[in-house]
mmCIF file of C-alpha atoms and ligand atoms in Angstrom:
data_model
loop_
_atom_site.group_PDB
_atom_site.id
_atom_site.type_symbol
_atom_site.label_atom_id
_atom_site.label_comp_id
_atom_site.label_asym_id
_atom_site.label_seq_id
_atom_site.Cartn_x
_atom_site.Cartn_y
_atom_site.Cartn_z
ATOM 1 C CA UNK A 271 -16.843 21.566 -3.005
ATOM 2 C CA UNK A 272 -16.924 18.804 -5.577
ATOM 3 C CA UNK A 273 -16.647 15.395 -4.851
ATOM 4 C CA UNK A 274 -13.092 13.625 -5.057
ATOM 5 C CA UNK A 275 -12.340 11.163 -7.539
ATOM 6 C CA UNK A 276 -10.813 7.855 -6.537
ATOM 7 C CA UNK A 277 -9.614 5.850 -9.774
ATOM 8 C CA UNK A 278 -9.000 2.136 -8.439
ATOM 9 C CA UNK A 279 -7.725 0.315 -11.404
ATOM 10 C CA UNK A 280 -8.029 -3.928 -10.805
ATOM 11 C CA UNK A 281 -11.230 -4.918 -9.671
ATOM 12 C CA UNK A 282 -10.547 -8.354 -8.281
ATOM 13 C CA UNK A 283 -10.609 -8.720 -4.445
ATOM 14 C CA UNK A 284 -8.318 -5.623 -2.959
ATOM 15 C CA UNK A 285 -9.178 -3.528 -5.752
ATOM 16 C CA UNK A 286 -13.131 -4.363 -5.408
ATOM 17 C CA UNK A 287 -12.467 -4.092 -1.620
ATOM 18 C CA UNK A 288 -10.772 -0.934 -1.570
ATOM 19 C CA UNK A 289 -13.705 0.744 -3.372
ATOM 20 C CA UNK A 290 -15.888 -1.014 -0.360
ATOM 21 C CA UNK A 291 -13.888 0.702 2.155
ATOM 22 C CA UNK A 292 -13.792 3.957 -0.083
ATOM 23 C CA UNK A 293 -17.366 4.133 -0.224
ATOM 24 C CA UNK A 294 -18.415 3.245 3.540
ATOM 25 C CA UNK A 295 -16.042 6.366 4.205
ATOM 26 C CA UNK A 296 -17.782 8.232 1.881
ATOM 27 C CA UNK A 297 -14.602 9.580 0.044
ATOM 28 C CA UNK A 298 -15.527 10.963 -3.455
ATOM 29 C CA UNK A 299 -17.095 9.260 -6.686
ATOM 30 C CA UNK A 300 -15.244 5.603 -7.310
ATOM 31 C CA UNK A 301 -13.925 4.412 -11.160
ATOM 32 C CA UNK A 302 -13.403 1.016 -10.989
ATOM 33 C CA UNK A 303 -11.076 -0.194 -14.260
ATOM 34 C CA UNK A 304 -10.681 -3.328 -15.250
ATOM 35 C CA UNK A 305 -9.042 -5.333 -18.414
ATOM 36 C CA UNK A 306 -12.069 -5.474 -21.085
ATOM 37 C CA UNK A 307 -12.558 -9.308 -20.820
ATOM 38 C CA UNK A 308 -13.438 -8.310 -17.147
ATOM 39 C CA UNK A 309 -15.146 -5.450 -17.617
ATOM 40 C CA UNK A 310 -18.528 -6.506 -16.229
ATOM 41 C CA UNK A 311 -16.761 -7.860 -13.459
ATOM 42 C CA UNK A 312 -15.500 -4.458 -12.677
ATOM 43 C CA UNK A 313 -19.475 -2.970 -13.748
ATOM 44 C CA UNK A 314 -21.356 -5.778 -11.777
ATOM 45 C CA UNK A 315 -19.185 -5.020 -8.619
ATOM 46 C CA UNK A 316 -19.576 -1.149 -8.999
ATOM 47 C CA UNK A 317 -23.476 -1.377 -9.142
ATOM 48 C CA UNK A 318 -23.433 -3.912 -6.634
ATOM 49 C CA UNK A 319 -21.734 -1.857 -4.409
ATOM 50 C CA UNK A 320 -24.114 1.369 -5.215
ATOM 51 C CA UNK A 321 -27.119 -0.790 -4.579
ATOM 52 C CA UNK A 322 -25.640 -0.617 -0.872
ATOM 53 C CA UNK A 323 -25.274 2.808 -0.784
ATOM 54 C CA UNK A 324 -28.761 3.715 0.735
ATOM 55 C CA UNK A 325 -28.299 1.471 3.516
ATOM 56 C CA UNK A 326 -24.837 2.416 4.283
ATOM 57 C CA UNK A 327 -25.776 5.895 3.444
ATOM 58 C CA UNK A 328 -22.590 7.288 1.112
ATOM 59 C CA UNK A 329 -23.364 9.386 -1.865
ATOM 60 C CA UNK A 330 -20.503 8.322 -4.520
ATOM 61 C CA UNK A 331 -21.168 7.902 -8.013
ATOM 62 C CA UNK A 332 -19.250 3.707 -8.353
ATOM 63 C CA UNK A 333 -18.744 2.630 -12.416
ATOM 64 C CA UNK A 334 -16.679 -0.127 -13.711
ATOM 65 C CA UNK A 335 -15.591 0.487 -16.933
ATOM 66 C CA UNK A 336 -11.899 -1.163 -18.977
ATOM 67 C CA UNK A 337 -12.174 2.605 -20.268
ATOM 68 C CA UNK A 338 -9.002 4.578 -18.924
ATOM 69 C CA UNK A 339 -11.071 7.620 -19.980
ATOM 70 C CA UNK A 340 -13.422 7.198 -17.275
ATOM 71 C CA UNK A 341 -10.370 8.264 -14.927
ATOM 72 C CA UNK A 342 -9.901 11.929 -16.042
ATOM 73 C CA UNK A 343 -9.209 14.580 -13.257
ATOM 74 C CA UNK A 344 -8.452 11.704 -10.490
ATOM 75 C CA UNK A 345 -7.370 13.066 -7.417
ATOM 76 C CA UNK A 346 -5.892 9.165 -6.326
ATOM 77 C CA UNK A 347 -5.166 6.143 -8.226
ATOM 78 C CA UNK A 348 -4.956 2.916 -6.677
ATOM 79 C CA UNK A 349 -2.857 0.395 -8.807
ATOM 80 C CA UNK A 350 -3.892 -2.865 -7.411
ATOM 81 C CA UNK A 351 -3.207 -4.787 -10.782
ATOM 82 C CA UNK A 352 -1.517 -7.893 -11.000
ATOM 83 C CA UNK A 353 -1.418 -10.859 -10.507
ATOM 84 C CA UNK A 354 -1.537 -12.430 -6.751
ATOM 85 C CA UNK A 355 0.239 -14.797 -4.627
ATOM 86 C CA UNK A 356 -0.732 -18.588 -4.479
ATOM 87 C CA UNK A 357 0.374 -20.900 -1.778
ATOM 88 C CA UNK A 358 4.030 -21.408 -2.219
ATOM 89 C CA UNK A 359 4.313 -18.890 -4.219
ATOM 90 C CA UNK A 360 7.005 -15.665 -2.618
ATOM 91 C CA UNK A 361 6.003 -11.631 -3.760
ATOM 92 C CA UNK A 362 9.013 -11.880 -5.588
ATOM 93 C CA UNK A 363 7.832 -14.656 -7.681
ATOM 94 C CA UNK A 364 5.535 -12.440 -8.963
ATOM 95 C CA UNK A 365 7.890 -9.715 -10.656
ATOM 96 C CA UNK A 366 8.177 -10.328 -14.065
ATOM 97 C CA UNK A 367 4.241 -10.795 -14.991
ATOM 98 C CA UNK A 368 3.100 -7.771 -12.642
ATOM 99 C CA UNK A 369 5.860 -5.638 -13.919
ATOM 100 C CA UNK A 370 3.686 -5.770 -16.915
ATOM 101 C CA UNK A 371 0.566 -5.219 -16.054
ATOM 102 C CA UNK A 372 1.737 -1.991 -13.420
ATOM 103 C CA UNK A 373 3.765 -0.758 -16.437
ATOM 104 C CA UNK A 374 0.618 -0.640 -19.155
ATOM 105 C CA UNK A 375 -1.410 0.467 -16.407
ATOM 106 C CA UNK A 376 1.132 3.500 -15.327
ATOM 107 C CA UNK A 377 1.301 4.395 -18.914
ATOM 108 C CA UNK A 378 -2.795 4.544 -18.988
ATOM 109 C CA UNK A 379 -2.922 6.735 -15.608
ATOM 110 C CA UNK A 380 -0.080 9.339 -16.944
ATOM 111 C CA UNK A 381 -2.419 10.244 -20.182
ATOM 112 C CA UNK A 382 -5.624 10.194 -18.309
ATOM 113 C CA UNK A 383 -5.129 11.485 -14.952
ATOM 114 C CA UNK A 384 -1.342 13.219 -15.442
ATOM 115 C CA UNK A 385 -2.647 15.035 -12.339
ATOM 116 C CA UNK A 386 -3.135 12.307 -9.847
ATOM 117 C CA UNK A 387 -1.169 10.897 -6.666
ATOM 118 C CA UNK A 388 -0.740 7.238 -7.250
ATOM 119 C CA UNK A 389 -0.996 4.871 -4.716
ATOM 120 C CA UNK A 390 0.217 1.519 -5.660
ATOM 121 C CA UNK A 391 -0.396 -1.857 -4.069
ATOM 122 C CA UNK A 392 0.492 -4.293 -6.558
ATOM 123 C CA UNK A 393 3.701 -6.754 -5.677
ATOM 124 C CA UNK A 394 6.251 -7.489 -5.279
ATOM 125 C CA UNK A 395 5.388 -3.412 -3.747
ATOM 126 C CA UNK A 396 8.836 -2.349 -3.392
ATOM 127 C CA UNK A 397 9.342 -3.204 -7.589
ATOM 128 C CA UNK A 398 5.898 -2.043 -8.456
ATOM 129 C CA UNK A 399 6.436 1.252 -7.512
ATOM 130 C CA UNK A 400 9.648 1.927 -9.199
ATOM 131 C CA UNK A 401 7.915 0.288 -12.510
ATOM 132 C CA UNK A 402 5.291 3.098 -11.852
ATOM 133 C CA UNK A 403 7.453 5.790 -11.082
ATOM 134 C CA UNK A 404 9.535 5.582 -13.919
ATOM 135 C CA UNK A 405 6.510 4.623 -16.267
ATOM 136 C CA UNK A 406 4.690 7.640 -15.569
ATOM 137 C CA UNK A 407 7.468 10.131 -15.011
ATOM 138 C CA UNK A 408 5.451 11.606 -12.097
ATOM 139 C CA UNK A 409 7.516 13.935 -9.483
ATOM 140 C CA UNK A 410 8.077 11.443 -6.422
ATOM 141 C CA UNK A 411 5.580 12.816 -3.580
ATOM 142 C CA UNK A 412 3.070 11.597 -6.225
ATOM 143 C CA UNK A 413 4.114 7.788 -6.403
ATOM 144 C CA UNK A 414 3.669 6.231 -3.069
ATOM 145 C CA UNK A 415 3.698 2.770 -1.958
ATOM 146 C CA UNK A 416 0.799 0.885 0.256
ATOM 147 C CA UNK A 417 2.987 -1.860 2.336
ATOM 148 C CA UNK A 418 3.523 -0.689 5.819
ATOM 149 C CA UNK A 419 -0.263 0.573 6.616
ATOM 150 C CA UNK A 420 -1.123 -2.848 6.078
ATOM 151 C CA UNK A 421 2.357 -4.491 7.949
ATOM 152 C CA UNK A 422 1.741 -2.056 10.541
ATOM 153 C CA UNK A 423 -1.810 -2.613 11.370
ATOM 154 C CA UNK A 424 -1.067 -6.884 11.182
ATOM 155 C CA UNK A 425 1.370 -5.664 13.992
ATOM 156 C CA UNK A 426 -0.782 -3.336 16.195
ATOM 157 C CA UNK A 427 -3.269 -6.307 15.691
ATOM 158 C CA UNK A 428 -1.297 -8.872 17.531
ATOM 159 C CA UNK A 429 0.088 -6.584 19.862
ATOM 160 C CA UNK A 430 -3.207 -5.686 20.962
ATOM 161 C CA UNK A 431 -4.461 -9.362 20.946
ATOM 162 C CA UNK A 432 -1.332 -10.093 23.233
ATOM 163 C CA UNK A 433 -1.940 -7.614 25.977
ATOM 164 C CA UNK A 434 -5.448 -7.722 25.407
ATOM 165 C CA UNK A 435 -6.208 -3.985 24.759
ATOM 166 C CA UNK A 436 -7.845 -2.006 22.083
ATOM 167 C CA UNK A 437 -6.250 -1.855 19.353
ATOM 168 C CA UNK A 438 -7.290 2.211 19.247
ATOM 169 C CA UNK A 439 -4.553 2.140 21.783
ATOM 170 C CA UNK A 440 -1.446 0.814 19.660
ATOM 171 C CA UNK A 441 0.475 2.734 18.258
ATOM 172 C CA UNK A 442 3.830 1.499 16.570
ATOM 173 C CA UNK A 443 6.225 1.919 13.303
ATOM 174 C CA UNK A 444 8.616 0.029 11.106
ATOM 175 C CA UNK A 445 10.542 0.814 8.104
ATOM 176 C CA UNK A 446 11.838 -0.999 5.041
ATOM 177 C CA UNK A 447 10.283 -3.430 2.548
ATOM 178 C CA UNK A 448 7.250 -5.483 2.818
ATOM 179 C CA UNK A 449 6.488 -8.164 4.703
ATOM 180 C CA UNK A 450 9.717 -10.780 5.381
ATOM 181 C CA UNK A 451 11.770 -7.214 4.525
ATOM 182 C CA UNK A 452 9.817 -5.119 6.793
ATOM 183 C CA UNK A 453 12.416 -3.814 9.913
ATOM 184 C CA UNK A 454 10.015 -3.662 13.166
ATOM 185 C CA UNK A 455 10.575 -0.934 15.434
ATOM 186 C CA UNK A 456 9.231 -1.980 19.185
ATOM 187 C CA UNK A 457 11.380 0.797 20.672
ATOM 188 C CA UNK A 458 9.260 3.320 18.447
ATOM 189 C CA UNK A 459 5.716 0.664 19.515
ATOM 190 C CA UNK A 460 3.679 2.284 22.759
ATOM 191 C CA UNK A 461 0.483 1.318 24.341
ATOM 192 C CA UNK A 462 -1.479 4.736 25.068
ATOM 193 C CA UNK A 463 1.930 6.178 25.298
ATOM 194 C CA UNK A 464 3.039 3.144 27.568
ATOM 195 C CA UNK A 465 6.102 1.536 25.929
ATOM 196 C CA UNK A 466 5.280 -1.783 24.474
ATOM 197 C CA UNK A 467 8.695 -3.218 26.379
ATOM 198 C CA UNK A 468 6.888 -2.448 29.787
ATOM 199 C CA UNK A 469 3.674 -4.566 28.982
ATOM 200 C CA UNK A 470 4.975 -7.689 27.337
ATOM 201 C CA UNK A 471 8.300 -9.337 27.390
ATOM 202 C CA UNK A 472 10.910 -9.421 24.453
ATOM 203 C CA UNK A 473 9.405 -13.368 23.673
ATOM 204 C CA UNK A 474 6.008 -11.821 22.626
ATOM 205 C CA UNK A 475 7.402 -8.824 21.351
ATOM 206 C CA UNK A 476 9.144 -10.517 18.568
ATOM 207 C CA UNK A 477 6.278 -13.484 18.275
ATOM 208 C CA UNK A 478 4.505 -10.518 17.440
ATOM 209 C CA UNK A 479 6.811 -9.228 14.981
ATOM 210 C CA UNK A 480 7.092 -12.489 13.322
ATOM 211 C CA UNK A 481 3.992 -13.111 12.866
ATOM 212 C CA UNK A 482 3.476 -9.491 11.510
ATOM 213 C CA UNK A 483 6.094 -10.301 8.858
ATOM 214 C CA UNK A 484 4.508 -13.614 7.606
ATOM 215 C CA UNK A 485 0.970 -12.492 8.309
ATOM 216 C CA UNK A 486 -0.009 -12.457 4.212
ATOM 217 C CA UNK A 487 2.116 -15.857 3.853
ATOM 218 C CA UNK A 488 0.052 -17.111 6.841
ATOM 219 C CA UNK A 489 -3.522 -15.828 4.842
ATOM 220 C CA UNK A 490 -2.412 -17.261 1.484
ATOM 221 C CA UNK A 491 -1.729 -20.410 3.022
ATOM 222 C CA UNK A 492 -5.043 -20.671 5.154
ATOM 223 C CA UNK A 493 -7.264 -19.710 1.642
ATOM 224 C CA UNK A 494 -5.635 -20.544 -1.086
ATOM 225 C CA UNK A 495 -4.962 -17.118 -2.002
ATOM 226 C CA UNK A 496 -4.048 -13.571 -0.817
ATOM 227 C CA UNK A 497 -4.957 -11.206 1.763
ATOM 228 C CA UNK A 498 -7.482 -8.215 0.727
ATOM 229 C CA UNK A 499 -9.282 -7.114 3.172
ATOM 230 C CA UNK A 500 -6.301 -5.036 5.320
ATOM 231 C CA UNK A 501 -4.391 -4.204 1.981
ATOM 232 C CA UNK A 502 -7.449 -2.161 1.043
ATOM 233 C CA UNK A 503 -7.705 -1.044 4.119
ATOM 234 C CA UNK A 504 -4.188 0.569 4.433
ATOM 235 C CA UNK A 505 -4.676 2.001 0.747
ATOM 236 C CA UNK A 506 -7.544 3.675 1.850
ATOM 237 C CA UNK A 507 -6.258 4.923 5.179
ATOM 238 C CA UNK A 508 -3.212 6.476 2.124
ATOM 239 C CA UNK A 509 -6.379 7.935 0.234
ATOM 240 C CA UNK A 510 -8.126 9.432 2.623
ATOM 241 C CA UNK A 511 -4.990 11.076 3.964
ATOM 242 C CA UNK A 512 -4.739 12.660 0.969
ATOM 243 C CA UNK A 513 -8.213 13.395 -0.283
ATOM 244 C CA UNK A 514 -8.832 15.326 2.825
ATOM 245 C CA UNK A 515 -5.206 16.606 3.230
ATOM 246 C CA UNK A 516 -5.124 15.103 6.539
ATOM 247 C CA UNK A 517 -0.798 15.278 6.965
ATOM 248 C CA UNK A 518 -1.214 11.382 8.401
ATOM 249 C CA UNK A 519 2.040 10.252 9.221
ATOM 250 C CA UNK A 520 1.794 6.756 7.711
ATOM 251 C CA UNK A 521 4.143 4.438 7.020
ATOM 252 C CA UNK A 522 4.458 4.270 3.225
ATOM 253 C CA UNK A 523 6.874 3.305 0.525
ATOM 254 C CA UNK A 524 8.257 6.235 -0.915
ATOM 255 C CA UNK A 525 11.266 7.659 -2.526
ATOM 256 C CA UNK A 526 14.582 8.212 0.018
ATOM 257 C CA UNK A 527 17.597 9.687 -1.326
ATOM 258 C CA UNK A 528 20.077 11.150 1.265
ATOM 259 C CA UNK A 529 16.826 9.579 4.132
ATOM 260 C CA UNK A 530 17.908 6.910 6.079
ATOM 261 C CA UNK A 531 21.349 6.469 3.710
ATOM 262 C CA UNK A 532 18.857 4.623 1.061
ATOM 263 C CA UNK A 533 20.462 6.135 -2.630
ATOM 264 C CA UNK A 534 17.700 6.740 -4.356
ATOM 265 C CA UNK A 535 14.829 3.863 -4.077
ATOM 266 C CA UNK A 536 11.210 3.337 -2.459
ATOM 267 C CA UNK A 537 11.312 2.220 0.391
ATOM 268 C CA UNK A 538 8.806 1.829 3.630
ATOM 269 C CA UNK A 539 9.059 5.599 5.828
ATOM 270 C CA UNK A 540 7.214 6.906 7.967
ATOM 271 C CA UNK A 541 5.552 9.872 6.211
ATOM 272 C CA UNK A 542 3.310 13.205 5.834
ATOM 273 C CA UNK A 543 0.493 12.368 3.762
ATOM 274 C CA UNK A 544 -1.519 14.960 2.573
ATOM 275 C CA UNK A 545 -2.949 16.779 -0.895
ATOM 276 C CA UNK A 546 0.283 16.889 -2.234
ATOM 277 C CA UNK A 547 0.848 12.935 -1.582
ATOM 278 C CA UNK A 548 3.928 12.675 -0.170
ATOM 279 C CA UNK A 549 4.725 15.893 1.379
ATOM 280 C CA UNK A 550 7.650 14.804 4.036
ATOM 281 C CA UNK A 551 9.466 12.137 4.760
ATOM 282 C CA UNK A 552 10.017 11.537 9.111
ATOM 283 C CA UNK A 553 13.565 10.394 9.661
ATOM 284 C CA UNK A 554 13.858 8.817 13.060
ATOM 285 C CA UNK A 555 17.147 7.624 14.796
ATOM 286 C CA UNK A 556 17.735 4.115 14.842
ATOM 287 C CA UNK A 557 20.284 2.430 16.334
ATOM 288 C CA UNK A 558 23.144 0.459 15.174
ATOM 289 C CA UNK A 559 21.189 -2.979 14.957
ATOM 290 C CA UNK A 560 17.468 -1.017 13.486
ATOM 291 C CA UNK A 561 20.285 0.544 11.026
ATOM 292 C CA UNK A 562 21.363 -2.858 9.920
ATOM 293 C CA UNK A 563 18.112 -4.423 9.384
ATOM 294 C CA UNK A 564 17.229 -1.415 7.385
ATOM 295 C CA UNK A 565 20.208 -1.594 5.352
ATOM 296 C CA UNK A 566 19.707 -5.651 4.893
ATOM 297 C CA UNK A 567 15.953 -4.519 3.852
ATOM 298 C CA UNK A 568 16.927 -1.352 1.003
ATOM 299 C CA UNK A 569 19.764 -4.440 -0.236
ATOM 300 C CA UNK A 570 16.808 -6.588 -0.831
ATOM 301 C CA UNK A 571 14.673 -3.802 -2.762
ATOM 302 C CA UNK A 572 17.926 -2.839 -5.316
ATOM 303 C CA UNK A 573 17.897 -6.279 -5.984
ATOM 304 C CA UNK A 574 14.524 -6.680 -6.656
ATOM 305 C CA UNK A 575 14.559 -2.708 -8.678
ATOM 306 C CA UNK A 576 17.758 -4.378 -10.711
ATOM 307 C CA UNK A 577 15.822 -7.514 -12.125
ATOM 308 C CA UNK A 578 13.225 -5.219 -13.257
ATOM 309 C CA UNK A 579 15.702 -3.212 -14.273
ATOM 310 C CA UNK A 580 17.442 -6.222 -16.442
ATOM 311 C CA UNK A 581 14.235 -7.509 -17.556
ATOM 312 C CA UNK A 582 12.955 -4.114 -18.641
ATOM 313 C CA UNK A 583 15.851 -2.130 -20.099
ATOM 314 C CA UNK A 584 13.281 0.512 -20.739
ATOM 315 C CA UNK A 585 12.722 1.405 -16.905
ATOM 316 C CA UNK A 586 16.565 2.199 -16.172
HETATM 317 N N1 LIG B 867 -5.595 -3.276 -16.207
HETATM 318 C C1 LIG B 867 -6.577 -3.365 -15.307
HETATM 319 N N2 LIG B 867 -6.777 -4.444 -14.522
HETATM 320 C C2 LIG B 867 -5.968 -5.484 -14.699
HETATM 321 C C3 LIG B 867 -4.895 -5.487 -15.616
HETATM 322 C C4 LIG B 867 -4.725 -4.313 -16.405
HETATM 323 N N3 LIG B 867 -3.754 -4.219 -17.307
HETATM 324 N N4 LIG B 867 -4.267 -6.673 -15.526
HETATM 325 C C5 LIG B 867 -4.889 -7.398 -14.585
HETATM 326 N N5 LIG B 867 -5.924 -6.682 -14.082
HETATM 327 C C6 LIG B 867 -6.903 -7.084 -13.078
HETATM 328 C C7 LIG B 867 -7.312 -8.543 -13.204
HETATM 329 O O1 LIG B 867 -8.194 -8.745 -14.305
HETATM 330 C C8 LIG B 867 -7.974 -8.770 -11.872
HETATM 331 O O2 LIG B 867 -9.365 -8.477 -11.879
HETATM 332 O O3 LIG B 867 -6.375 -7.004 -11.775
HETATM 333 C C9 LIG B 867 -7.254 -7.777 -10.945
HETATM 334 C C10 LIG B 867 -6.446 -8.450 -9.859
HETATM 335 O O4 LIG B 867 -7.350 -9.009 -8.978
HETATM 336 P P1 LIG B 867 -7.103 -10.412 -8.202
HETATM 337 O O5 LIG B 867 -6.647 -11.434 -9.184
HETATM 338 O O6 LIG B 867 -8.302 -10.678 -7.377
HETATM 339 O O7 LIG B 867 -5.838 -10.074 -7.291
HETATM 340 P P2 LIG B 867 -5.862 -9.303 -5.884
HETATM 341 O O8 LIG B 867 -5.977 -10.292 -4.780
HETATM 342 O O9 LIG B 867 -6.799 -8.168 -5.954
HETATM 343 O O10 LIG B 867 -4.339 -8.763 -5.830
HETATM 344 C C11 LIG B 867 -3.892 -7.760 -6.739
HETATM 345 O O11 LIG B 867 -2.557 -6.624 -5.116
HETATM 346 O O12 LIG B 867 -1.961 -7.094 -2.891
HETATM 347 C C12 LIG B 867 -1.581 -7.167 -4.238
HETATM 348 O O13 LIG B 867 -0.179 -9.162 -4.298
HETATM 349 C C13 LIG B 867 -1.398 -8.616 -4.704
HETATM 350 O O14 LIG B 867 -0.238 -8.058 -6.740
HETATM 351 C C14 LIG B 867 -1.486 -8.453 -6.185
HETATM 352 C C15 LIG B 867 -2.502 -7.304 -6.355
#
């Protein structure tokens, strides 16, 4: 079988981290892209990273190249593009200069790899995908969002922390945007199939939650910058769903119509990744109050999906 191809276009610190990740699973050959005034940025980190490859032991071909022909026949692309958050600074703030960037980028990957399932990571995520969607014209179970892989691990993380249990153990879910929009879900959050609400009371529950929410804003503020290692980390959980057809149910953001009442947006779902991207979207009951966060979260992403659209009269 030949090797997959994972483009990963952005090779500052999640893209150059997701092709760590990508390689140490040993996923397919890696095209790192960069603009061409970084272009050995994206080389230097691509043989830097092969150089590791004997230790580590993963046979992937890794280039950098500002070359959008070096992605033909992708099987994934990874849009982590853009410019990120600084202290102070919201994901929102971010919209105008990222739309951009995702929107040159999205018209790169639909001539080059018009066959690929894009997974985008770029913020504000809820925006970025929309830009990406409508800039490539790709059928929807091929534009997916990374957001809640990454939300949802920060939670599992400091549920696990709390009780003091592996985290192998946690399992939980949420819906909606990213980050402050994300709606947790501790009804749907188990411990080994324990519900969460029998190990820890409603206080740490929603500590937990909170801190799940702010967990980037806590990073940028700590280092001066954003969060990279568990964004890549959730894209690459998303490609290796895919690459090896896996049908993960992750939460991802991806497009809802009649699902959970949303009209016709990406939003966070849980979903069935596999080789055709997104191939079903889970709907779960909620109840009145998880329906009302969700609704107060999809508000916030038409909001965000009509200032792009204002800005950007092209992307109606
Ligand atoms: N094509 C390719 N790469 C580009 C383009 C473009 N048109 N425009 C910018 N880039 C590159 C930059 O040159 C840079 O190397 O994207 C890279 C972004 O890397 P960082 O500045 O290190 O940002 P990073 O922390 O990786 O975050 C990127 O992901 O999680 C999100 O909020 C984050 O939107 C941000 C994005």
């Amino acid at each position: 079988m030949p090797r997959a191809k994972i483009s990963i276009i952005g090779a500052g610190n999640v893209g150059a981290t997701c092709a760590h990740w990508a390689a140490a699973k040993e996923l397919g050959d890696i095209v790192l892209v960069d603009i061409p005034d970084k272009v050995g940025v994206a080389q230097g980190k691509a043989l830097d990273l092969s150089c590791s490859a004997p230790i580590e032991r993963f046979d992937s071909e890794i280039i950098g190249t500002a070359d959008y022909k070096d992605t033909e026949g992708s099987d994934v692309v990874i849009v982590t593009a853009g410019i990120p958050r600084k202290p102070g600074m919201s994901r929102d703030d971010l919209i105008a200069t990222n739309v951009k960037i995702v929107k040159s980028v999205s018209e790169q990957i639909a001539t080059h790899a018009p066959d690929s399932i894009v997974i985008v990571v770029a913020n504000p995520l809820d925006a970025m995908v929309y830009t990406a969607w409508k800039t490539t014209g790709f059928p929807t179970n091929r534009i997916v969002g990374q957001a809640g892989c990454l939300d949802v691990a920060r939670f599992r993380h400091f549920i696990a922390d709390a009780i003091g249990v592996s985290i192998e153990d946690v399992q939980a879910l949420l819906l909606g945007g990213h980050g402050d929009d994300m709606v947790p879900l501790p009804r749907y959050t188990s411990v080994h199939g324990i519900p969460v609400h029998q190990l820890l009371d409603d206080k740490t529950i929603n500590a937990c939650v909170d801190r799940a929410k702010a967990g980037g804003g806590e990073i940028v503020k700590l280092m001066g910058s954003s969060a990279y290692y568990a964004p890549a980390s959730g894209s690459v959980q998303m490609a290796e769903a895919i690459i090896k057809d896996k049908k993960r149910i992750l939460p991802c953001a991806a497009y809802c119509d009649a699902e959970y009442g949303v009209g016709g947006y990406f939003v966070g779902v849980p979903c069935i990744l596999g080789a055709n991207g997104v191939e079903q979207i889970i709907q779960i009951d909620l109840d009145t109050d998880e329906q009302a966060l969700m609704d107060e979260s999809v508000s916030h992403v038409k909001d965000l999906v009509g200032v792009v659209q204002e800005t950007f009269p092209e992307l109606v």
